[in-house]
Every structure is written in structure tokens, then in C-alpha cells.
Amino acid sequence: MISYFIFSFPFNLSFKPFVSGIGLLCAPKSLIAIGKLGPFLFEADHCQLSPLYQLFILYGFFYFLIISFFFILKRVKEISKNDIFVIILIVLSSILIILPEIVYIKDIYPSHYRANTMFKLVYQGSIMLSISCGYIIIRIFSAVKKSKIDLNIFIGWSAVLLFLLFLVVVYPFLAVPSYYNNLQKYLGLDGTSYLKNIYPKDYEAINWLNKNIKGQPVILEAQGDSYTDYARVSSNTGLPTVLGWTVHEWLWRGSYEVPAPRIKDVENLYQSDNLNLVKSLIRKYKISLVFVGSLEIEKYKNLNENNFKKLGNLIYENGGTKIYKIKEI
């Protein structure tokens, strides 16, 4: 613990959290009029609660078992250390699930203000509930085996459990085909294989970078929106870039003022006819490598490679994909 504080101190010293407060869902008008009290926010039109049927579908299976567990504990009248541990997990999980129905962490997303709070907390809660319910099922079967539960009650309980289990088990059979297009184009576990199919020349250039470039030089590439193919070079090489997914960079910093100017700067680096401007931007971002590939050519219609030829050397070329190494300026 002490070593954690020592080694994380330089980071924590300059860290600025991207959250701007803790919002209260369905805040009364009297609090909305106040607006903010300490870290707590009271915003109008922020009353997005999960419908009961959704909560039942998501957690009905878990809490049916949990209620059964407490019924068993009452019947057997003995609580082991394992039982106590599982009860602690249940309490913590329930808190994590209930909290997003009361508060939310304020981030940059106005429409989906609960999203990050919900999945950050509920994922952990669901994992702990899954672990707890695995133990609970064994505990119940053990109680039945010892004849501490009536067989007819157990049969009825099993029927309800199977129905609720069906609601849970059916999920992957619907979700996986939906998300992965019925697995018609399974590409394996290689996270870069999509590049090989869509941008084969860029794929080969990225592999070349991984094999031949040492250290962490800054590489210039096209910037773009989240969940697109942009930032493919930096994300698959580990090399820093001027700007990748703009909205994610905005989210992590809590302010659009940091990534916003870089959009225009990247555009100028690729398209400007002003060599001095390009020089100053290269110095500003300490750019050592420039990637010119499929997305750069597609996005920057007035791509000006002459600047890179004047300021550096072409060190890789394959089809239309090129990599320039910038000389010291």
C-alpha cells in the first residue's frame, strides 16, 4: 500500500478527474433550484430509471436464488463461514446494482448520463452475484440431500428455477449471432486480422513498424470518431500519436478544449501548403514518423506529401501506403 502511494504520487499530483460531480436521479424541484451542493448535482430532466420488467429479466434469476438461500438458512438454523462470505457478496452486489438507480457520475455524455455509471458498477455486481449463486445452488442441493427440505417444495422450486435459468441461458444464443453477424465471418482471435482484409497494405506497414521501430516515437496518422478504423496505427503498434479517437480523448480529460485544436492541427499537417506551419506543428508534437495510408488518403483530399519529403525521408513504401521519418528540425 505504501509503495502504491509512492510510485503513483507523480501521476496523482497532476491527475484531473474527468467527472464533474455526482448527480441525483429524479431530484426534487427544491434541490434543482440549488443546482449543486458540494460534489452533488441536481439537474432537471434527469429521471431515467430502469423499468421493473427490465430489472426482473436482468436480476430475477439471481434474487430468486438469494431468497431461496435465506429460506434455507432459516430452515437449517446453521450459518457457516462460507455462508457469511456469500452474504457479504450479496450485500455488496445489491448496493452496486441499486446505486445507479439513485445516483450517476456526471461525465461528458448528456443523453446517456447513466451509461458509464451503470456498466461500471453493475458489471461488478453481476459477477459477484454469479459467484454467489453458484454456491447457493450447491447449498440448496446439499440441504435437500440431508432431507431438510420437502421434496414437493423442491420440485416446485426447481421448475421456477429452470424457467428463470432459461431467461439467462437464452441470452448468448441471441446476443452472439446478433453482434457477430451469425458468425458468418469468424476471423479467429487475432485482433489485427480485420486490417489484413480491409487495409492489407496498411496491415503490412503496421507489422513493419512493430518489427523495425524501437522506443516510443510519436507517429502522425489520421484522427477520427470512436468505434471506427481510425487510430489503427497507434492502437496496433503502441506508438503515441497526435490524436486518435477524439471523443474518447475528450471523455478521459473532461474537456473538449484539449483534443479540439488537434483536429485542425492534424488536418494542417497533412494538407497545408505552408511548410513553416507544418514544421512548427511537428516540433510542437515532437513527431518522428508520418503514416500515409488508406484512411489518410481517403480523409485528407488535399494531402500534401511534399512537406514530408522536404522534412524527412521515405523509409517504407508498399503500394499506396508510405511511412516517412522526419529529420530533426
Short mmCIF file of C-alpha atoms in Angstrom, two decimals:
data_model
loop_
_atom_site.label_atom_id
_atom_site.label_comp_id
_atom_site.label_asym_id
_atom_site.label_seq_id
_atom_site.Cartn_x
_atom_site.Cartn_y
_atom_site.Cartn_z
CA MET A 1 0.00 0.00 0.00
CA ILE A 2 2.81 2.40 0.89
CA SER A 3 4.67 1.60 -2.33
CA TYR A 4 1.47 2.27 -4.31
CA PHE A 5 1.20 5.80 -2.91
CA ILE A 6 4.91 6.44 -3.50
CA PHE A 7 5.01 5.27 -7.13
CA SER A 8 1.61 6.73 -8.09
CA PHE A 9 2.33 10.11 -6.49
CA PRO A 10 3.74 11.78 -9.67
CA PHE A 11 0.63 10.70 -11.60
CA ASN A 12 -1.83 11.66 -8.86
CA LEU A 13 -0.14 15.04 -8.48
CA SER A 14 -1.17 16.11 -11.98
CA PHE A 15 -4.28 13.95 -12.42
CA LYS A 16 -7.50 15.80 -13.16
CA PRO A 17 -10.62 13.61 -12.90
CA PHE A 18 -12.91 13.79 -15.92
CA VAL A 19 -16.06 13.51 -13.78
CA SER A 20 -17.71 16.74 -12.71
CA GLY A 21 -19.91 15.57 -9.86
CA ILE A 22 -22.39 13.01 -8.55
CA GLY A 23 -25.88 13.54 -9.93
CA LEU A 24 -29.07 12.63 -8.07
CA LEU A 25 -31.73 10.96 -10.20
CA CYS A 26 -35.23 12.44 -10.05
CA ALA A 27 -34.08 15.30 -7.82
CA PRO A 28 -36.96 17.34 -6.33
CA LYS A 29 -37.51 20.88 -7.63
CA SER A 30 -36.21 22.40 -4.40
CA LEU A 31 -32.81 20.77 -4.99
CA ILE A 32 -32.83 21.51 -8.73
CA ALA A 33 -33.15 25.18 -7.80
CA ILE A 34 -29.92 24.86 -5.78
CA GLY A 35 -28.15 23.15 -8.69
CA LYS A 36 -25.08 21.93 -6.84
CA LEU A 37 -24.16 21.16 -3.26
CA GLY A 38 -20.58 20.04 -2.73
CA PRO A 39 -19.92 17.15 -5.14
CA PHE A 40 -23.65 16.53 -5.67
CA LEU A 41 -25.52 17.78 -8.74
CA PHE A 42 -29.26 18.30 -9.05
CA GLU A 43 -30.24 18.50 -12.73
CA ALA A 44 -33.67 18.89 -14.30
CA ASP A 45 -34.96 16.20 -16.70
CA HIS A 46 -32.61 13.60 -15.26
CA CYS A 47 -35.05 10.96 -14.09
CA GLN A 48 -34.15 7.96 -16.25
CA LEU A 49 -34.89 4.86 -14.15
CA SER A 50 -34.77 1.20 -15.16
CA PRO A 51 -38.28 -0.27 -15.68
CA LEU A 52 -39.26 -3.05 -13.28
CA TYR A 53 -39.64 -5.67 -16.03
CA GLN A 54 -36.05 -5.00 -17.11
CA LEU A 55 -34.78 -5.40 -13.56
CA PHE A 56 -36.71 -8.67 -13.30
CA ILE A 57 -35.21 -10.03 -16.52
CA LEU A 58 -31.69 -8.99 -15.52
CA TYR A 59 -31.69 -9.97 -11.87
CA GLY A 60 -34.76 -12.18 -11.28
CA PHE A 61 -32.70 -15.35 -11.57
CA PHE A 62 -30.15 -14.14 -9.04
CA TYR A 63 -32.59 -12.89 -6.45
CA PHE A 64 -34.83 -15.94 -6.69
CA LEU A 65 -31.81 -17.97 -5.62
CA ILE A 66 -30.86 -15.42 -2.97
CA ILE A 67 -34.34 -15.55 -1.40
CA SER A 68 -34.15 -19.35 -1.53
CA PHE A 69 -30.76 -19.17 0.16
CA PHE A 70 -32.09 -17.18 3.10
CA PHE A 71 -35.04 -19.57 3.36
CA ILE A 72 -32.57 -22.48 3.58
CA LEU A 73 -30.51 -20.74 6.24
CA LYS A 74 -33.65 -20.25 8.30
CA ARG A 75 -34.59 -23.93 7.97
CA VAL A 76 -31.17 -25.44 8.70
CA LYS A 77 -30.50 -22.94 11.51
CA GLU A 78 -26.76 -23.03 10.98
CA ILE A 79 -24.57 -20.50 9.22
CA SER A 80 -21.04 -21.37 8.12
CA LYS A 81 -18.16 -19.04 7.32
CA ASN A 82 -18.83 -19.69 3.64
CA ASP A 83 -22.43 -18.58 4.11
CA ILE A 84 -21.28 -15.36 5.76
CA PHE A 85 -18.88 -14.65 2.90
CA VAL A 86 -21.63 -15.19 0.33
CA ILE A 87 -23.99 -12.92 2.29
CA ILE A 88 -21.31 -10.20 2.16
CA LEU A 89 -21.04 -10.66 -1.62
CA ILE A 90 -24.82 -10.43 -1.95
CA VAL A 91 -24.97 -7.20 0.07
CA LEU A 92 -22.12 -5.58 -1.89
CA SER A 93 -23.59 -6.70 -5.23
CA SER A 94 -27.01 -5.35 -4.33
CA ILE A 95 -25.52 -1.99 -3.39
CA LEU A 96 -23.71 -1.80 -6.75
CA ILE A 97 -26.95 -2.59 -8.60
CA ILE A 98 -29.13 -0.19 -6.59
CA LEU A 99 -26.73 2.79 -6.68
CA PRO A 100 -27.19 3.57 -10.43
CA GLU A 101 -30.93 3.79 -9.74
CA ILE A 102 -30.25 6.61 -7.28
CA VAL A 103 -27.16 8.48 -8.48
CA TYR A 104 -24.96 8.82 -11.56
CA ILE A 105 -21.42 10.04 -12.14
CA LYS A 106 -21.52 13.14 -14.33
CA ASP A 107 -19.39 12.83 -17.47
CA ILE A 108 -19.46 14.34 -20.97
CA TYR A 109 -22.47 12.44 -22.33
CA PRO A 110 -25.71 14.46 -22.00
CA SER A 111 -28.17 11.89 -23.39
CA HIS A 112 -26.73 8.74 -21.84
CA TYR A 113 -25.76 10.21 -18.49
CA ARG A 114 -26.31 6.91 -16.63
CA ALA A 115 -24.42 4.68 -19.06
CA ASN A 116 -20.90 4.75 -17.62
CA THR A 117 -22.11 4.62 -14.01
CA MET A 118 -24.42 1.73 -14.83
CA PHE A 119 -22.00 -0.59 -16.53
CA LYS A 120 -19.02 0.24 -14.30
CA LEU A 121 -20.96 -0.76 -11.16
CA VAL A 122 -23.45 -3.33 -12.43
CA TYR A 123 -20.82 -5.43 -14.22
CA GLN A 124 -19.00 -5.95 -10.95
CA GLY A 125 -22.25 -6.63 -9.11
CA SER A 126 -23.34 -9.22 -11.68
CA ILE A 127 -20.02 -11.04 -11.44
CA MET A 128 -20.28 -11.28 -7.65
CA LEU A 129 -23.92 -12.40 -7.86
CA SER A 130 -22.92 -15.14 -10.32
CA ILE A 131 -20.26 -16.41 -7.93
CA SER A 132 -22.74 -16.28 -5.03
CA CYS A 133 -25.46 -18.14 -6.91
CA GLY A 134 -23.11 -20.95 -7.90
CA TYR A 135 -22.51 -21.55 -4.21
CA ILE A 136 -26.21 -21.13 -3.35
CA ILE A 137 -27.31 -23.87 -5.78
CA ILE A 138 -24.89 -26.34 -4.19
CA ARG A 139 -26.02 -25.24 -0.72
CA ILE A 140 -29.68 -25.87 -1.57
CA PHE A 141 -29.00 -29.30 -3.09
CA SER A 142 -27.00 -30.18 -0.01
CA ALA A 143 -29.93 -29.23 2.24
CA VAL A 144 -32.31 -31.35 0.13
CA LYS A 145 -29.94 -34.31 0.30
CA LYS A 146 -29.98 -34.07 4.08
CA SER A 147 -33.82 -34.19 3.93
CA LYS A 148 -34.19 -30.75 5.45
CA ILE A 149 -36.41 -29.61 2.56
CA ASP A 150 -39.72 -31.18 1.50
CA LEU A 151 -39.37 -32.95 -1.87
CA ASN A 152 -42.56 -31.40 -3.32
CA ILE A 153 -41.32 -27.92 -2.42
CA PHE A 154 -38.01 -28.73 -4.07
CA ILE A 155 -39.71 -29.90 -7.29
CA GLY A 156 -41.77 -26.69 -7.48
CA TRP A 157 -38.68 -24.63 -6.73
CA SER A 158 -36.74 -26.44 -9.47
CA ALA A 159 -39.47 -25.69 -12.04
CA VAL A 160 -39.31 -21.96 -11.28
CA LEU A 161 -35.51 -22.07 -11.32
CA LEU A 162 -35.46 -23.75 -14.74
CA PHE A 163 -37.75 -21.06 -16.16
CA LEU A 164 -35.57 -18.26 -14.80
CA LEU A 165 -32.45 -20.10 -15.91
CA PHE A 166 -33.90 -20.22 -19.42
CA LEU A 167 -34.14 -16.40 -19.42
CA VAL A 168 -30.44 -16.24 -18.60
CA VAL A 169 -29.19 -19.09 -20.81
CA VAL A 170 -31.04 -17.87 -23.91
CA TYR A 171 -29.05 -14.60 -23.91
CA PRO A 172 -25.84 -15.82 -25.64
CA PHE A 173 -27.87 -17.63 -28.32
CA LEU A 174 -29.47 -14.30 -29.25
CA ALA A 175 -26.66 -11.87 -28.46
CA VAL A 176 -23.73 -13.62 -30.16
CA PRO A 177 -25.39 -14.06 -33.60
CA SER A 178 -26.74 -10.51 -33.42
CA TYR A 179 -23.39 -8.91 -32.60
CA TYR A 180 -21.19 -11.18 -34.72
CA ASN A 181 -23.47 -11.47 -37.77
CA ASN A 182 -24.30 -15.14 -37.13
CA LEU A 183 -20.57 -15.91 -37.01
CA GLN A 184 -20.52 -15.98 -40.81
CA LYS A 185 -17.14 -14.27 -40.97
CA TYR A 186 -15.28 -15.64 -37.98
CA LEU A 187 -11.70 -14.36 -38.20
CA GLY A 188 -10.13 -16.01 -35.17
CA LEU A 189 -8.55 -14.45 -32.11
CA ASP A 190 -6.14 -12.17 -33.98
CA GLY A 191 -7.32 -8.63 -33.24
CA THR A 192 -5.49 -7.26 -36.29
CA SER A 193 -6.91 -9.67 -38.88
CA TYR A 194 -9.63 -7.18 -39.88
CA LEU A 195 -6.88 -4.86 -41.08
CA LYS A 196 -5.46 -7.61 -43.26
CA ASN A 197 -8.80 -7.94 -45.04
CA ILE A 198 -9.84 -4.28 -45.26
CA TYR A 199 -6.49 -2.44 -45.43
CA PRO A 200 -3.91 -5.08 -46.47
CA LYS A 201 -1.14 -2.59 -47.29
CA ASP A 202 -1.67 -0.70 -44.02
CA TYR A 203 -1.64 -4.03 -42.19
CA GLU A 204 1.77 -4.88 -43.65
CA ALA A 205 3.07 -1.40 -42.78
CA ILE A 206 1.90 -1.78 -39.17
CA ASN A 207 3.68 -5.13 -38.93
CA TRP A 208 6.80 -3.47 -40.32
CA LEU A 209 6.58 -0.76 -37.65
CA ASN A 210 6.28 -3.38 -34.91
CA LYS A 211 9.37 -5.19 -36.17
CA ASN A 212 11.60 -2.25 -37.03
CA ILE A 213 10.77 0.78 -34.87
CA LYS A 214 12.25 0.85 -31.38
CA GLY A 215 11.23 3.06 -28.49
CA GLN A 216 8.18 5.33 -28.42
CA PRO A 217 8.49 7.89 -31.25
CA VAL A 218 5.35 9.91 -31.99
CA ILE A 219 3.68 8.84 -35.24
CA LEU A 220 1.25 11.03 -37.18
CA GLU A 221 -1.89 9.35 -38.53
CA ALA A 222 -5.45 10.38 -39.41
CA GLN A 223 -7.76 11.10 -36.48
CA GLY A 224 -11.41 10.12 -36.39
CA ASP A 225 -14.50 9.14 -34.44
CA SER A 226 -14.80 6.45 -31.79
CA TYR A 227 -15.50 2.86 -32.84
CA THR A 228 -14.18 3.40 -36.35
CA ASP A 229 -11.00 2.18 -38.04
CA TYR A 230 -9.17 5.39 -37.20
CA ALA A 231 -6.21 5.26 -34.79
CA ARG A 232 -5.41 1.84 -36.26
CA VAL A 233 -1.68 2.55 -36.35
CA SER A 234 -1.17 3.79 -32.79
CA SER A 235 -3.53 1.20 -31.30
CA ASN A 236 -1.80 -1.71 -33.06
CA THR A 237 1.78 -0.55 -32.51
CA GLY A 238 1.60 1.15 -29.12
CA LEU A 239 3.21 4.26 -30.59
CA PRO A 240 1.83 7.62 -29.36
CA THR A 241 0.02 9.77 -31.89
CA VAL A 242 -1.21 13.37 -32.04
CA LEU A 243 -4.90 12.41 -31.80
CA GLY A 244 -6.76 9.12 -32.16
CA TRP A 245 -10.43 8.78 -31.22
CA THR A 246 -11.43 12.36 -30.45
CA VAL A 247 -14.47 11.69 -28.24
CA HIS A 248 -12.59 9.19 -26.07
CA GLU A 249 -9.78 11.68 -25.55
CA TRP A 250 -12.42 14.25 -24.67
CA LEU A 251 -14.06 11.88 -22.18
CA TRP A 252 -10.81 10.99 -20.42
CA ARG A 253 -9.93 14.65 -19.95
CA GLY A 254 -13.39 16.00 -19.20
CA SER A 255 -12.87 18.93 -21.55
CA TYR A 256 -13.12 19.31 -25.33
CA GLU A 257 -10.57 22.11 -25.17
CA VAL A 258 -7.68 19.63 -25.12
CA PRO A 259 -8.41 17.43 -28.18
CA ALA A 260 -10.32 20.02 -30.26
CA PRO A 261 -7.30 22.06 -31.50
CA ARG A 262 -5.52 18.87 -32.51
CA ILE A 263 -8.19 18.05 -35.10
CA LYS A 264 -7.23 21.13 -37.11
CA ASP A 265 -3.53 20.59 -36.41
CA VAL A 266 -3.61 17.06 -37.85
CA GLU A 267 -5.52 18.37 -40.84
CA ASN A 268 -2.89 21.09 -41.40
CA LEU A 269 -0.05 18.62 -41.02
CA TYR A 270 -1.43 16.53 -43.87
CA GLN A 271 -2.84 19.26 -46.13
CA SER A 272 -1.16 22.62 -45.52
CA ASP A 273 0.95 24.27 -48.21
CA ASN A 274 2.68 26.32 -45.52
CA LEU A 275 5.93 24.48 -44.81
CA ASN A 276 6.73 26.66 -41.80
CA LEU A 277 3.36 25.85 -40.22
CA VAL A 278 3.96 22.13 -40.73
CA LYS A 279 7.45 22.50 -39.21
CA SER A 280 6.09 24.25 -36.13
CA LEU A 281 3.41 21.59 -35.62
CA ILE A 282 5.95 18.80 -35.98
CA ARG A 283 8.09 20.49 -33.32
CA LYS A 284 5.04 21.10 -31.11
CA TYR A 285 4.01 17.44 -31.06
CA LYS A 286 7.55 16.01 -31.39
CA ILE A 287 6.54 13.96 -34.43
CA SER A 288 9.15 11.49 -35.65
CA LEU A 289 7.14 9.35 -38.08
CA VAL A 290 4.34 10.11 -40.55
CA PHE A 291 1.95 7.41 -41.76
CA VAL A 292 0.25 7.87 -45.13
CA GLY A 293 -2.19 5.04 -45.78
CA SER A 294 -5.72 4.26 -46.90
CA LEU A 295 -7.57 6.36 -44.33
CA GLU A 296 -5.21 9.34 -44.63
CA ILE A 297 -5.66 9.41 -48.42
CA GLU A 298 -9.44 8.99 -48.04
CA LYS A 299 -9.90 11.65 -45.35
CA TYR A 300 -7.47 14.35 -46.44
CA LYS A 301 -8.42 15.06 -50.04
CA ASN A 302 -5.69 17.71 -50.44
CA LEU A 303 -2.97 15.52 -48.96
CA ASN A 304 0.40 17.22 -49.42
CA GLU A 305 3.27 14.73 -49.19
CA ASN A 306 5.82 17.24 -50.47
CA ASN A 307 6.20 18.66 -46.95
CA PHE A 308 7.16 15.25 -45.58
CA LYS A 309 9.60 14.68 -48.44
CA LYS A 310 11.28 18.00 -47.65
CA LEU A 311 11.35 17.44 -43.88
CA GLY A 312 12.20 13.74 -43.84
CA ASN A 313 12.92 10.54 -45.72
CA LEU A 314 10.64 7.84 -47.08
CA ILE A 315 11.57 4.74 -45.07
CA TYR A 316 8.72 2.44 -46.12
CA GLU A 317 6.54 2.11 -49.21
CA ASN A 318 4.14 -0.63 -50.21
CA GLY A 319 1.50 0.19 -52.81
CA GLY A 320 -0.08 3.44 -51.70
CA THR A 321 1.00 3.11 -48.07
CA LYS A 322 4.06 5.09 -47.01
CA ILE A 323 5.95 5.92 -43.84
CA TYR A 324 8.18 8.99 -43.55
CA LYS A 325 10.86 9.52 -40.94
CA ILE A 326 11.17 13.20 -40.03
CA LYS A 327 14.64 14.70 -39.67
CA GLU A 328 15.49 16.74 -36.61
CA ILE A 329 14.04 20.22 -37.12
#
